[in-house]
mmCIF file of C-alpha atoms and ligand atoms in Angstrom:
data_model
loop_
_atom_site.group_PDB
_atom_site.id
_atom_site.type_symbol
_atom_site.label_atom_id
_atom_site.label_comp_id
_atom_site.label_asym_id
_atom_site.label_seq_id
_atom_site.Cartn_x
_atom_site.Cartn_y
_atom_site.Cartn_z
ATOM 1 C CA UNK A 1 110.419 118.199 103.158
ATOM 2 C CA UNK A 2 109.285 117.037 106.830
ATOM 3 C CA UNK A 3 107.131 120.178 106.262
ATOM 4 C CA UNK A 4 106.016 119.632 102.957
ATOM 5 C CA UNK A 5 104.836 116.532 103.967
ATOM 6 C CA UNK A 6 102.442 118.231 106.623
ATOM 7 C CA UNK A 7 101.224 120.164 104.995
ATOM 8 C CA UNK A 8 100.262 117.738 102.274
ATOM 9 C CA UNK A 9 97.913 115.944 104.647
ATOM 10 C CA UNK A 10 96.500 118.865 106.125
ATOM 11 C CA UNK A 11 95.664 120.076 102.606
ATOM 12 C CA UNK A 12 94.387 116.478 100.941
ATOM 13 C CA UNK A 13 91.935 117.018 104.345
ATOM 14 C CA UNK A 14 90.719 120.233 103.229
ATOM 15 C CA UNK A 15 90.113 119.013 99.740
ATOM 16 C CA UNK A 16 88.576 116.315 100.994
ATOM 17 C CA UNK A 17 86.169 118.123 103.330
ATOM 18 C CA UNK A 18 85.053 120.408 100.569
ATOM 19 C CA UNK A 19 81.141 120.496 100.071
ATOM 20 C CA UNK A 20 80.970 121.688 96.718
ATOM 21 C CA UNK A 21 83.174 122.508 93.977
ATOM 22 C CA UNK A 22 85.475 126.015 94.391
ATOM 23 C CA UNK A 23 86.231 128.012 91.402
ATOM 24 C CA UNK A 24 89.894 127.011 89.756
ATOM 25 C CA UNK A 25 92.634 129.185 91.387
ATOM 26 C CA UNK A 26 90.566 131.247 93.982
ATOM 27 C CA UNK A 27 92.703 131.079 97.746
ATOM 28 C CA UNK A 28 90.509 131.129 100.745
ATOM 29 C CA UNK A 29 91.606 134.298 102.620
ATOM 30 C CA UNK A 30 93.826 133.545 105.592
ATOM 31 C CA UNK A 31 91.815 134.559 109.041
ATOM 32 C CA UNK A 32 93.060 137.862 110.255
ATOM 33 C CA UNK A 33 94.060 137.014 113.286
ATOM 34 C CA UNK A 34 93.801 133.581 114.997
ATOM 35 C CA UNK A 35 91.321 132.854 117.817
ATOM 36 C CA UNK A 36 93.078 131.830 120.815
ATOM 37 C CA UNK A 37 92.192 128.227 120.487
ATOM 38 C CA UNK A 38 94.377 128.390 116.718
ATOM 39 C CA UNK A 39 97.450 129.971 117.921
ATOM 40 C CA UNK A 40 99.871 126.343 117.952
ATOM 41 C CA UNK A 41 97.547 125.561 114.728
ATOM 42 C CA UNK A 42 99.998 124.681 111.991
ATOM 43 C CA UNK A 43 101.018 128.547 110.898
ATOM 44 C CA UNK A 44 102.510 127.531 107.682
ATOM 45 C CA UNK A 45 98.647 126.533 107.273
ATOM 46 C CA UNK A 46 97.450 130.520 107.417
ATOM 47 C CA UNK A 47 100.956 131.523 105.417
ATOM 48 C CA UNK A 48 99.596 129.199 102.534
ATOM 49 C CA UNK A 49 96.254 128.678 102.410
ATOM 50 C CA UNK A 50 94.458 125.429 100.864
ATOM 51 C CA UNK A 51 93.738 126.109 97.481
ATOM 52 C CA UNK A 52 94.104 124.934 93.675
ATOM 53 C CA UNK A 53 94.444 121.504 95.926
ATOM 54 C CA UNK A 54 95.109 118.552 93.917
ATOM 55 C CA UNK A 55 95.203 116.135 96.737
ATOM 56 C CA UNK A 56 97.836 118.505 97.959
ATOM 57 C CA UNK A 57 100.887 117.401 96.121
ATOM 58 C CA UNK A 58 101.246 119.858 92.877
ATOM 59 C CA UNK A 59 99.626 123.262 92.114
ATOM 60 C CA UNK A 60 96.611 122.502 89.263
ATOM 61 C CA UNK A 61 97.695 124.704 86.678
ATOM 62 C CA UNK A 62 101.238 126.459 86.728
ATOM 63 C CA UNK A 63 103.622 129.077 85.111
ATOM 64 C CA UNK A 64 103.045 129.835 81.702
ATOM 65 C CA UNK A 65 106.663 128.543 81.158
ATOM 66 C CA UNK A 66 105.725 125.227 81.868
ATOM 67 C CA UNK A 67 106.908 123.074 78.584
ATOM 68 C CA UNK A 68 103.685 121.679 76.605
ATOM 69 C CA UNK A 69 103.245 118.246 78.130
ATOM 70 C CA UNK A 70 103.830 114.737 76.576
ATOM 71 C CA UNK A 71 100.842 114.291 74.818
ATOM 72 C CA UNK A 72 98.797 111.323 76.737
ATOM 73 C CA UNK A 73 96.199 110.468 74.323
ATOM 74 C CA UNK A 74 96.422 106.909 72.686
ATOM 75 C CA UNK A 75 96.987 106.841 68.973
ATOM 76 C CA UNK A 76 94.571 105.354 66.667
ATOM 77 C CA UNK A 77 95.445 101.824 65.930
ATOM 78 C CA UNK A 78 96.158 101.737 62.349
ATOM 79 C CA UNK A 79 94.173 99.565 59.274
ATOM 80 C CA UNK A 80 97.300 97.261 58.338
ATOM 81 C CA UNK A 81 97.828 94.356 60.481
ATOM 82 C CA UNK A 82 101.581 94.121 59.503
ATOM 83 C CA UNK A 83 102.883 97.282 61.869
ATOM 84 C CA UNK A 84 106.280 97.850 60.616
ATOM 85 C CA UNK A 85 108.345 99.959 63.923
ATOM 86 C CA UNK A 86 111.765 101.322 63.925
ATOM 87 C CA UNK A 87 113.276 102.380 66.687
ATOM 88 C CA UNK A 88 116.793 104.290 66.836
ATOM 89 C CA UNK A 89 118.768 104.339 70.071
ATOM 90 C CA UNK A 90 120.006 107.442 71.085
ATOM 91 C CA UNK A 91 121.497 109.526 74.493
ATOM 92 C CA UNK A 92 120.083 112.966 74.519
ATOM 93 C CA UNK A 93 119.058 115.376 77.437
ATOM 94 C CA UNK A 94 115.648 115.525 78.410
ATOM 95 C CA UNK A 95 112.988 117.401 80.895
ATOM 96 C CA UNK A 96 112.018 115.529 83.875
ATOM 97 C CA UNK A 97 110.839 118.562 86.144
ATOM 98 C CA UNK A 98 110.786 122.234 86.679
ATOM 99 C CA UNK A 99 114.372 123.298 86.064
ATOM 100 C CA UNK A 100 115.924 119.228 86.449
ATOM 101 C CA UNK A 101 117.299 118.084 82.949
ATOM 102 C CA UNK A 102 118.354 114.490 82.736
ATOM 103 C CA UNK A 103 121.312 112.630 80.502
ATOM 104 C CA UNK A 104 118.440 109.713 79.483
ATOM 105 C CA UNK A 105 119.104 106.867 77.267
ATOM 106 C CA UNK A 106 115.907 106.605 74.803
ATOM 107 C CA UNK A 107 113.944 105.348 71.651
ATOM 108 C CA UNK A 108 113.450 107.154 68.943
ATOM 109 C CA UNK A 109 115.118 110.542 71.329
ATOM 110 C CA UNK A 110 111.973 110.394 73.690
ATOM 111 C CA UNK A 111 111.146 109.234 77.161
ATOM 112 C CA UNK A 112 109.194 107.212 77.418
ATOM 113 C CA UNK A 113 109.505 105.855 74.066
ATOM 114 C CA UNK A 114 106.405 106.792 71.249
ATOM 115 C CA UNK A 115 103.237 104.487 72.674
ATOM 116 C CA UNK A 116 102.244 102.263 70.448
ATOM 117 C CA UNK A 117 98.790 101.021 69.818
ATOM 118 C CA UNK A 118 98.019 97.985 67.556
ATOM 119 C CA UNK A 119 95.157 95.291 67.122
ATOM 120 C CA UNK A 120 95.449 91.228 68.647
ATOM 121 C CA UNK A 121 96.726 89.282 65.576
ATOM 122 C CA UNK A 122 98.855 91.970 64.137
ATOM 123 C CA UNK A 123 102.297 91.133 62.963
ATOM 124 C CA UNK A 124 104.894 93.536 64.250
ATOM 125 C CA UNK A 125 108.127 94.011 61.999
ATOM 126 C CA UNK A 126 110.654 95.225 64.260
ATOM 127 C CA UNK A 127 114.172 97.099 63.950
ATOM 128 C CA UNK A 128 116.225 99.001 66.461
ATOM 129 C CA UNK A 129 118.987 100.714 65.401
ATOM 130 C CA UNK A 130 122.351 101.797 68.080
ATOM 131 C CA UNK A 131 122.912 105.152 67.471
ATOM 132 C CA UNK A 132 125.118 105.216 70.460
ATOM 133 C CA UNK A 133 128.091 104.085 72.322
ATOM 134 C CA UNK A 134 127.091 101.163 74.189
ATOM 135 C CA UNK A 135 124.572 97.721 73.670
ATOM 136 C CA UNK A 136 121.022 98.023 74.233
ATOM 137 C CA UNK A 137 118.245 95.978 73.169
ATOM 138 C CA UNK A 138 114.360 95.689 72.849
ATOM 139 C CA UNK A 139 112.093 93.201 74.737
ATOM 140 C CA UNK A 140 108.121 93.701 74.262
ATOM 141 C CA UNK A 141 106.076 92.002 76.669
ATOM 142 C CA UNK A 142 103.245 91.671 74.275
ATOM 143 C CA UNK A 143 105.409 89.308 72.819
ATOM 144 C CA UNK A 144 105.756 85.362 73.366
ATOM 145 C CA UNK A 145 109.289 84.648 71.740
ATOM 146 C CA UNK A 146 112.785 83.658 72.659
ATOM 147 C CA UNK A 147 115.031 85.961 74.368
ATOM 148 C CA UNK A 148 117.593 84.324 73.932
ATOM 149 C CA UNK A 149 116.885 84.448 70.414
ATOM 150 C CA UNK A 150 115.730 88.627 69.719
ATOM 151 C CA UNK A 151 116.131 89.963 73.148
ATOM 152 C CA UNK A 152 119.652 90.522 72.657
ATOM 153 C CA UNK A 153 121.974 93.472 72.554
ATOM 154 C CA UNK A 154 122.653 95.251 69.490
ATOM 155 C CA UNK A 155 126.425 96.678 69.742
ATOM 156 C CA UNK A 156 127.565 100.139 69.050
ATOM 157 C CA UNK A 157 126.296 101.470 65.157
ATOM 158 C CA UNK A 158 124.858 97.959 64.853
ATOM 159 C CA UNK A 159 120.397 96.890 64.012
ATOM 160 C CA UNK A 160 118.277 94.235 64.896
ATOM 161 C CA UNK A 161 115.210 93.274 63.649
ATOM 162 C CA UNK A 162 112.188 90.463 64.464
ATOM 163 C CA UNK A 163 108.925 90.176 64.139
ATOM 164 C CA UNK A 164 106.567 88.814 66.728
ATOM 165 C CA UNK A 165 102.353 88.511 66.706
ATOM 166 C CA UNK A 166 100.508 90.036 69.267
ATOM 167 C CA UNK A 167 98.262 87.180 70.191
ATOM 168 C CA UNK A 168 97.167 88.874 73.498
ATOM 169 C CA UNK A 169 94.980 91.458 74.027
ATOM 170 C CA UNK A 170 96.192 93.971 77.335
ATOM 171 C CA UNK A 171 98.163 96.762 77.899
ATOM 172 C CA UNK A 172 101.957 96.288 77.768
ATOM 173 C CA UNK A 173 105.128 97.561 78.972
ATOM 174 C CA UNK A 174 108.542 97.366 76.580
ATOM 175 C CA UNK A 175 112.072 98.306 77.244
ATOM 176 C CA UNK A 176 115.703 97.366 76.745
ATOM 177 C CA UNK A 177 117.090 94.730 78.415
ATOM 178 C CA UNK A 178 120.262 94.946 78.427
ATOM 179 C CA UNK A 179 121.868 94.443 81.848
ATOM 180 C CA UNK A 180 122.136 95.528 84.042
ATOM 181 C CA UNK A 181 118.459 96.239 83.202
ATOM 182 C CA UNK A 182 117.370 98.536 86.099
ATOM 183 C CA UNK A 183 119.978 101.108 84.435
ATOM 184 C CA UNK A 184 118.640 100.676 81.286
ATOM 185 C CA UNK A 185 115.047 100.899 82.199
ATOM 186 C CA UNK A 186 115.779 103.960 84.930
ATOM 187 C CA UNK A 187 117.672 105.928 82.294
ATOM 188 C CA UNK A 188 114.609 106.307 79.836
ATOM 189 C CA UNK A 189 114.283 102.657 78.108
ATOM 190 C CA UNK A 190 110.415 101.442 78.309
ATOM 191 C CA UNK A 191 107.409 102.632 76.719
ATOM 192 C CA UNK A 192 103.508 101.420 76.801
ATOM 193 C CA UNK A 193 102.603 99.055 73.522
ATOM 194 C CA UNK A 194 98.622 98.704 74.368
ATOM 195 C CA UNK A 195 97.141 95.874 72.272
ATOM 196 C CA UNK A 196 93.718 96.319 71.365
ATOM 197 C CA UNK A 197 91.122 92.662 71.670
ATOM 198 C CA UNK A 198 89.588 91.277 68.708
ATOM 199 C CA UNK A 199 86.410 92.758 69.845
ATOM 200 C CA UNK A 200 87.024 96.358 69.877
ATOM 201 C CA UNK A 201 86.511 97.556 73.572
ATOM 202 C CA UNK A 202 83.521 100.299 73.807
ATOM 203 C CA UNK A 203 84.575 103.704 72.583
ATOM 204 C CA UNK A 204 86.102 105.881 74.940
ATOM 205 C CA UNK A 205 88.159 109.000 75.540
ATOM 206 C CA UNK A 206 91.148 106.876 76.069
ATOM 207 C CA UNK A 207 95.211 107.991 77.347
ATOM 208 C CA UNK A 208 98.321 106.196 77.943
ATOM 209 C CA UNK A 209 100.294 106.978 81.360
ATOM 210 C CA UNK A 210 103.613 105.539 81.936
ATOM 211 C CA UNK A 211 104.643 105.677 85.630
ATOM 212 C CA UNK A 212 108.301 105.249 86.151
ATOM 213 C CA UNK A 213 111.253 106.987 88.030
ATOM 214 C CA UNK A 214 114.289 108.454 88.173
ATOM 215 C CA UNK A 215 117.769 108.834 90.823
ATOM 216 C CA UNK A 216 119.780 111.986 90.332
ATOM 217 C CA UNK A 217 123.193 112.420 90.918
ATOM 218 C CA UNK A 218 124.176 114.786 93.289
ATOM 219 C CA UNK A 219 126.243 117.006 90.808
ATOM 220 C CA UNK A 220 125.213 117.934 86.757
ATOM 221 C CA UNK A 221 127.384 117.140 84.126
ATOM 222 C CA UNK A 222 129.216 119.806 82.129
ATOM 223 C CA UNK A 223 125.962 120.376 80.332
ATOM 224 C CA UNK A 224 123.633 121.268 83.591
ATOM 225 C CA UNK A 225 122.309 117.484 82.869
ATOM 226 C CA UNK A 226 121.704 115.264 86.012
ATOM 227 C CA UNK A 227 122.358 111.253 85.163
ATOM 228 C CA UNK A 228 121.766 107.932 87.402
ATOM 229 C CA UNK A 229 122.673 107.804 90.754
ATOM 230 C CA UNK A 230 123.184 104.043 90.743
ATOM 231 C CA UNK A 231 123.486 103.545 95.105
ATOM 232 C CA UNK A 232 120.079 105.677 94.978
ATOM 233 C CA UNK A 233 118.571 103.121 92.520
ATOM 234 C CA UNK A 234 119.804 100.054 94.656
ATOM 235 C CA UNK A 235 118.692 102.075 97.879
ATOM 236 C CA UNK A 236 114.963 102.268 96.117
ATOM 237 C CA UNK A 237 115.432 106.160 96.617
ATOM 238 C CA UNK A 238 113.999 108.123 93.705
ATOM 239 C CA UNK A 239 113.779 111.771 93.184
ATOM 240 C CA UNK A 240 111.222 111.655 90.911
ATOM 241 C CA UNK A 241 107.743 109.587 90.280
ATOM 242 C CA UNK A 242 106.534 110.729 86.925
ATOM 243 C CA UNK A 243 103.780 109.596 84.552
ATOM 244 C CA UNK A 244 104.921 110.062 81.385
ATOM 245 C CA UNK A 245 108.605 111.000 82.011
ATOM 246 C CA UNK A 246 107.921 114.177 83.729
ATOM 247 C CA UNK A 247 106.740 115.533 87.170
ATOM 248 C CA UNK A 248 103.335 116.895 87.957
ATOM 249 C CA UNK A 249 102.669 117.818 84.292
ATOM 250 C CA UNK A 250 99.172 116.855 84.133
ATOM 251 C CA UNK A 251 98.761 118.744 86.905
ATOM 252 C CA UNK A 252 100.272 121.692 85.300
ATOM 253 C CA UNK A 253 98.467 120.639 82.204
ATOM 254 C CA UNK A 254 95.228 118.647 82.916
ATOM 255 C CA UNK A 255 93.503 116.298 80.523
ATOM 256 C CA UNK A 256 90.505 117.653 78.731
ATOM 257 C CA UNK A 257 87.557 115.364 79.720
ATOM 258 C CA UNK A 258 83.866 115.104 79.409
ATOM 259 C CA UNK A 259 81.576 114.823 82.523
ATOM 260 C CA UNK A 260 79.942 111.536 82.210
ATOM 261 C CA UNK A 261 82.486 110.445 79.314
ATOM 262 C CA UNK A 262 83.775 106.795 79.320
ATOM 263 C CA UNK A 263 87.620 107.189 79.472
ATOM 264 C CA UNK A 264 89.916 104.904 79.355
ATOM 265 C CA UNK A 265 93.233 104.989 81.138
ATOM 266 C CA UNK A 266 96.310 102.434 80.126
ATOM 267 C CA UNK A 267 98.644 102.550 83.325
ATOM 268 C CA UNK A 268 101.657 101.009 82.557
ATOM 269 C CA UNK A 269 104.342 101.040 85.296
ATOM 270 C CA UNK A 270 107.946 100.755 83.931
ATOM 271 C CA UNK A 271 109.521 101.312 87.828
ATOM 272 C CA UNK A 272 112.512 99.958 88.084
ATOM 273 C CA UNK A 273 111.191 99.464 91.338
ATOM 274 C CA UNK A 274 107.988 101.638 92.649
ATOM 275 C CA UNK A 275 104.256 99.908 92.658
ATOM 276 C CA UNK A 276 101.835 102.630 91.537
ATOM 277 C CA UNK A 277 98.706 102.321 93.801
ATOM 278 C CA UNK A 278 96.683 104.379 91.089
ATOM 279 C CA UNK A 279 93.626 106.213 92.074
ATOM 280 C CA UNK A 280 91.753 108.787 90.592
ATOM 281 C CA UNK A 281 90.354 111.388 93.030
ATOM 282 C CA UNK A 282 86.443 111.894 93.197
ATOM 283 C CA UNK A 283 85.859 108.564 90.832
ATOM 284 C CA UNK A 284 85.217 105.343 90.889
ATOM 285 C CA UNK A 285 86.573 102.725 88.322
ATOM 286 C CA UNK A 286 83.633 100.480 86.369
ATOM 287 C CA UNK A 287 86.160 98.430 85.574
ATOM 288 C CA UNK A 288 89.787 97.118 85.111
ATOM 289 C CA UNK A 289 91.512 95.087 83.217
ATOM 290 C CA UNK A 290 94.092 94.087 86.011
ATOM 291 C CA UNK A 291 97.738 93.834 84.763
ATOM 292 C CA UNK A 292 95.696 93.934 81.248
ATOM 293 C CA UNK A 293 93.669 90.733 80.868
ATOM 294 C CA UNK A 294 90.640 90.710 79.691
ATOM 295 C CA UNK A 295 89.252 87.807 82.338
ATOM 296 C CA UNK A 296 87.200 88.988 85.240
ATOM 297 C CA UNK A 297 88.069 92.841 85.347
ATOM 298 C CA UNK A 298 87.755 94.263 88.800
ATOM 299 C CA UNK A 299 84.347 96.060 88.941
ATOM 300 C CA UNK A 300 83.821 98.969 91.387
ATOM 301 C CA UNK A 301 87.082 99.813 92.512
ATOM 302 C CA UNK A 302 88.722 102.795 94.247
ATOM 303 C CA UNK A 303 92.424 101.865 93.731
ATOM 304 C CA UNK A 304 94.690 99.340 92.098
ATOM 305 C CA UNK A 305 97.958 98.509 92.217
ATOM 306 C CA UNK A 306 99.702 98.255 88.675
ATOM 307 C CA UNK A 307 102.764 96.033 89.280
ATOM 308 C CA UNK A 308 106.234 96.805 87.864
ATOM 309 C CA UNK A 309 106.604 95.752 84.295
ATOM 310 C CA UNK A 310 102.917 95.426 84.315
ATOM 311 C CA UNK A 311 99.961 97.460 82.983
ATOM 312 C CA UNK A 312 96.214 97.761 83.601
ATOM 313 C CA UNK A 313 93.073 98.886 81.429
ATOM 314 C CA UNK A 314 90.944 101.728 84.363
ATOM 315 C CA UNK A 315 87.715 102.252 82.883
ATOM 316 C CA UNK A 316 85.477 105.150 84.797
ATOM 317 C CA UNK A 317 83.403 108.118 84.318
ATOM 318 C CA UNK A 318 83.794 111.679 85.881
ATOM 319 C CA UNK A 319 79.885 112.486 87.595
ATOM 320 C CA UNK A 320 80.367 116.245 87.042
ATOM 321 C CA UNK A 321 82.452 119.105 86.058
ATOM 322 C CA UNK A 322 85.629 119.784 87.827
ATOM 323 C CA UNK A 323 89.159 118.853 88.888
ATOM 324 C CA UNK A 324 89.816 115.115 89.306
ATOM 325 C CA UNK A 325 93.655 114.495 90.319
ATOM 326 C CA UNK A 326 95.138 110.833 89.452
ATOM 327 C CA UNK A 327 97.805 109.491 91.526
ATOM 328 C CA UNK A 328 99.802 106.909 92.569
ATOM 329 C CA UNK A 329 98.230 106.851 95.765
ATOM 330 C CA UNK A 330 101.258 105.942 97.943
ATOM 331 C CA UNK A 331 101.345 109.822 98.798
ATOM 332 C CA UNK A 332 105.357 109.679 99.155
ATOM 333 C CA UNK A 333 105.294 109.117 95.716
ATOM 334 C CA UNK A 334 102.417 111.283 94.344
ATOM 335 C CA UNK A 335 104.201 113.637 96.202
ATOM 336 C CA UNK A 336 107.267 113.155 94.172
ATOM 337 C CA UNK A 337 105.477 113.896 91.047
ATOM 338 C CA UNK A 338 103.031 110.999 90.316
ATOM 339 C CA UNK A 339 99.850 113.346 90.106
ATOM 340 C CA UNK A 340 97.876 114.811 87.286
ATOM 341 C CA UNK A 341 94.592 116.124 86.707
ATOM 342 C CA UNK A 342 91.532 114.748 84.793
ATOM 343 C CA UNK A 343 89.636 118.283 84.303
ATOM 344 C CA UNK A 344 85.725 117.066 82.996
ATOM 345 C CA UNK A 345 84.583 120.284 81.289
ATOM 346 C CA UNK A 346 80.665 120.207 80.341
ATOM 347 C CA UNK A 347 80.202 120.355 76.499
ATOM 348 C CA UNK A 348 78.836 124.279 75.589
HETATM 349 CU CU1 LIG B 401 119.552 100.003 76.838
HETATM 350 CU CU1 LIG B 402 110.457 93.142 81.109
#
């Protein structure tokens, strides 16, 4: 890893020192023999050569046997402004990297749970039903109700259901609550619910990416399933940073963009416990919505920190065709698998 690491900075410098774009996937050939001043020169350098860079921390691109990624695009909000949602509870193994299955706890069998897009004044009709062996429970943050009153666990075969407005405009996280609620959350239990204002927001290429994390056990179930370390947790130790509840896939699998398209990014960070420092590499945000409100977005920004159990609206444009990795950019975690690719393709 201490090499890994290294190497990482030497090759986020080479990508950074670039002058002009480099075709996707061509390798600089290594030297063919050092000059005398390069001999102590990193080797590992010459063995692997900077290329298909993004900011050094996952290949852009990657085996064909790569599963299709989570699909990041926000759906449309729909006409009725009652937005009836059921959720069922249920355990079920999951992808969270290469080869690294998970035992997750999840909505509706999917981490993180379907993202939900609805307008400010809609009424959401809510049910969760326990499909498994244990309480869980459902608390939106776009909502202003009693916990006490809905935010409470729903035993074994067992539904719920309330209804809340969504008065407030913003992007917003949601996840069970039941405690101990780092478990919960760290196991698969959150999901993005973006609210949209009154005033519709300028149209924009717009995508949803949930940052979160998980701690492995040292040893798979019977299954070849990893499940929650819980000392890792505490000790603020994750194995994996994904967006989206899985490792470098939009590196794997970049984003189709337009150059000079508005996007529209809504980073919400479930955690449990990791601040994403999000960044897009080779752009600039217009504007953001910080922690979603729409009061005084930030305007001209390089990087933002989206709290945990918090969200933020990143509005920007890509200047020209090319690669344009997004990260959390505390690099320990980016290198963990917080990265992905905006790829701005020119229109034919
Ligand atoms: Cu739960
Ligand atoms: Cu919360």
């Amino acid at each position: 890893m201490i090499k890994r690491l290294g190497l990482a900075a030497l090759l986020a410098f080479g990508f950074a020192c670039r002058s002009s774009t480099p075709p996707q996937h061509a390798r600089e050939a290594p030297p063919t023999s050092p000059g005398p001043s390069e001999t102590n020169v990193q080797p590992q350098l010459v063995d692997t050569p900077p290329a298909d860079v993004s900011h050094g921390e996952a290949q852009i691109g990657g085996p064909n046997a790569s599963p299709a990624p989570v699909d990041a695009r926000l759906p449309p909000a729909e006409p009725a402004r009652l937005r009836r949602i059921r959720f069922e509870v249920s355990h079920k193994t999951i992808d969270i990297a290469p080869g690294v299955k998970y035992a997750a706890w999840t909505f509706d069998g999917v981490v993180p749970g379907p993202a939900l897009h609805i307008r400010q004044g809609d009424t959401v009709a809510f049910t969760l039903v326990n499909r498994t062996n244990m309480p869980h429970s459902m608390d939106f943050h776009a909502a202003e109700i009693a916990p006490s009153k809905y935010y409470v666990n729903v035993v074994p075969g067992d539904s719920l259901h309330y209804r809340f407005v969504a008065r407030v405009p913003g992007a917003f996280m949601y996840h069970c609550g039941t405690a101990p609620t780092a478990m919960h959350i760290a196991n698969g239990m959150y999901g993005a619910l973006i609210v949209d204002p009154a005033t519709p927001r300028p149209r924009a290429k717009e995508f949803v990416l949930v940052q979160s994390e998980f701690y492995l056990s040292s040893k798979p179930d019977a299954s070849g399933a990893k499940s929650l370390d819980w000392s890792r947790l505490l000790g603020l130790v994750p194995d994996h940073i994904v967006f989206n509840g899985r490792a470098d896939q939009y590196a794997t699998h970049p984003l189709d963009v337009r150059p000079n398209q508005l996007l529209r990014l809504y980073v919400v960070n479930a955690g449990p416990n990791r601040i994403s420092s999000f960044h897009v590499v080779g752009g600039i945000f217009e504007r953001v919505f910080q922690d979603g409100s729409q009061a005084n977005p930030l305007i001209g920004v390089q990087t933002v920190n989206v709290p945990v159990g918090g969200g933020s609206i990143f509005e920007l444009r890509l200047r020209e065709p090319g690669d344009y990795p997004f990260v959390t950019h505390a690099f320990a975690d980016a290198t963990k698998g917080a990265v992905g690719v905006l790829r701005a393709i020119a229109a034919r």
